[in-house]
């Protein structure tokens, strides 16, 4: 089974090697046929503390790292550009 990849915005970077990412999803309500926005926060592992509040990041599922961390920040070209900007 492939690992899920989600995209969201960093809302907190206060913890060491951890960022809180707010992921928002949109879906059509089955009965009302209206577009509904739903959001959820995930705690993700950030090895080098390179992401700051407001950055848009992609996170990928991984084995449990701690009690609440089951995601890792996916470092790709766009993430490197954001880190270089900061």
C-alpha positions as a LaTeX table, in Angstrom:
\begin{tabular}{lrrr}
\hline
Residue & $x$ (\AA) & $y$ (\AA) & $z$ (\AA) \\
\hline
Unk1 & 0.00 & 0.00 & 0.00 \\
Unk2 & 1.50 & 3.38 & $-0.97$ \\
Unk3 & 2.24 & 5.99 & 1.64 \\
Unk4 & $-0.08$ & 8.98 & 1.76 \\
Unk5 & 1.31 & 12.42 & 0.92 \\
Unk6 & $-0.50$ & 15.51 & 2.17 \\
Unk7 & 0.14 & 19.21 & 1.65 \\
Unk8 & $-0.45$ & 21.88 & 4.25 \\
Unk9 & 0.79 & 24.97 & 6.00 \\
Unk10 & 3.12 & 25.00 & 9.02 \\
Unk11 & 1.31 & 26.51 & 12.02 \\
Unk12 & 3.90 & 25.85 & 14.74 \\
Unk13 & 7.64 & 25.13 & 14.90 \\
Unk14 & 8.21 & 25.60 & 18.63 \\
Unk15 & 9.19 & 21.99 & 19.34 \\
Unk16 & 12.61 & 20.58 & 18.53 \\
Unk17 & 12.59 & 18.65 & 15.21 \\
Unk18 & 8.79 & 18.85 & 15.02 \\
Unk19 & 6.39 & 21.02 & 13.05 \\
Unk20 & 2.60 & 21.18 & 13.24 \\
Unk21 & 1.02 & 21.16 & 9.79 \\
Unk22 & $-2.57$ & 22.23 & 9.10 \\
Unk23 & $-3.99$ & 20.20 & 6.19 \\
Unk24 & $-7.23$ & 21.42 & 4.65 \\
Unk25 & $-9.39$ & 19.28 & 2.40 \\
Unk26 & $-12.49$ & 20.08 & 0.40 \\
Unk27 & $-15.27$ & 17.67 & $-0.45$ \\
Unk28 & $-18.83$ & 17.74 & $-1.61$ \\
Unk29 & $-21.40$ & 17.04 & 1.10 \\
Unk30 & $-23.29$ & 13.87 & 0.16 \\
Unk31 & $-26.75$ & 15.20 & 1.04 \\
Unk32 & $-26.50$ & 18.98 & 0.72 \\
Unk33 & $-24.30$ & 18.93 & $-2.41$ \\
Unk34 & $-22.35$ & 21.83 & $-1.02$ \\
Unk35 & $-18.56$ & 22.17 & $-0.94$ \\
Unk36 & $-17.35$ & 21.72 & 2.64 \\
Unk37 & $-13.92$ & 22.66 & 3.97 \\
Unk38 & $-12.45$ & 20.43 & 6.67 \\
Unk39 & $-9.07$ & 20.81 & 8.33 \\
Unk40 & $-6.86$ & 18.68 & 10.56 \\
Unk41 & $-3.50$ & 19.21 & 12.23 \\
Unk42 & $-0.67$ & 16.71 & 11.93 \\
Unk43 & 2.64 & 16.68 & 13.78 \\
Unk44 & 5.53 & 15.94 & 11.45 \\
Unk45 & 9.23 & 15.23 & 11.92 \\
Unk46 & 11.53 & 18.04 & 10.69 \\
Unk47 & 15.10 & 16.74 & 11.01 \\
Unk48 & 16.99 & 20.04 & 10.55 \\
Unk49 & 14.42 & 22.52 & 11.91 \\
Unk50 & 14.41 & 24.17 & 8.49 \\
Unk51 & 10.68 & 24.94 & 8.17 \\
Unk52 & 9.11 & 27.99 & 9.79 \\
Unk53 & 5.55 & 29.15 & 10.45 \\
Unk54 & 3.75 & 29.96 & 7.22 \\
Unk55 & 5.75 & 27.61 & 4.94 \\
Unk56 & 3.80 & 25.28 & 2.68 \\
Unk57 & 5.12 & 21.74 & 3.06 \\
Unk58 & 4.34 & 18.22 & 1.94 \\
Unk59 & 4.28 & 15.44 & 4.55 \\
Unk60 & 4.49 & 11.68 & 4.06 \\
Unk61 & 3.42 & 8.80 & 6.28 \\
Unk62 & 6.13 & 6.94 & 8.19 \\
Unk63 & 6.60 & 4.55 & 11.08 \\
Unk64 & 5.79 & 6.06 & 14.50 \\
Unk65 & 8.59 & 8.36 & 15.68 \\
Unk66 & 7.01 & 9.35 & 18.98 \\
Unk67 & 3.61 & 9.25 & 20.69 \\
Unk68 & 2.06 & 11.76 & 18.29 \\
Unk69 & 4.42 & 11.87 & 15.28 \\
Unk70 & 3.57 & 9.54 & 12.39 \\
Unk71 & 4.52 & 11.88 & 9.53 \\
Unk72 & 7.79 & 13.23 & 8.09 \\
Unk73 & 8.27 & 16.43 & 6.13 \\
Unk74 & 8.98 & 15.54 & 2.53 \\
Unk75 & 12.02 & 17.54 & 1.38 \\
Unk76 & 11.94 & 18.24 & $-2.35$ \\
Unk77 & 13.07 & 21.05 & $-4.67$ \\
Unk78 & 10.34 & 23.51 & $-3.67$ \\
Unk79 & 11.06 & 22.91 & 0.02 \\
Unk80 & 14.75 & 23.56 & $-0.57$ \\
Unk81 & 13.91 & 26.84 & $-2.28$ \\
Unk82 & 11.78 & 27.91 & 0.69 \\
Unk83 & 14.56 & 26.97 & 3.12 \\
Unk84 & 17.12 & 28.89 & 1.06 \\
Unk85 & 14.79 & 31.92 & 1.04 \\
Unk86 & 14.61 & 31.98 & 4.85 \\
\hline
\end{tabular}
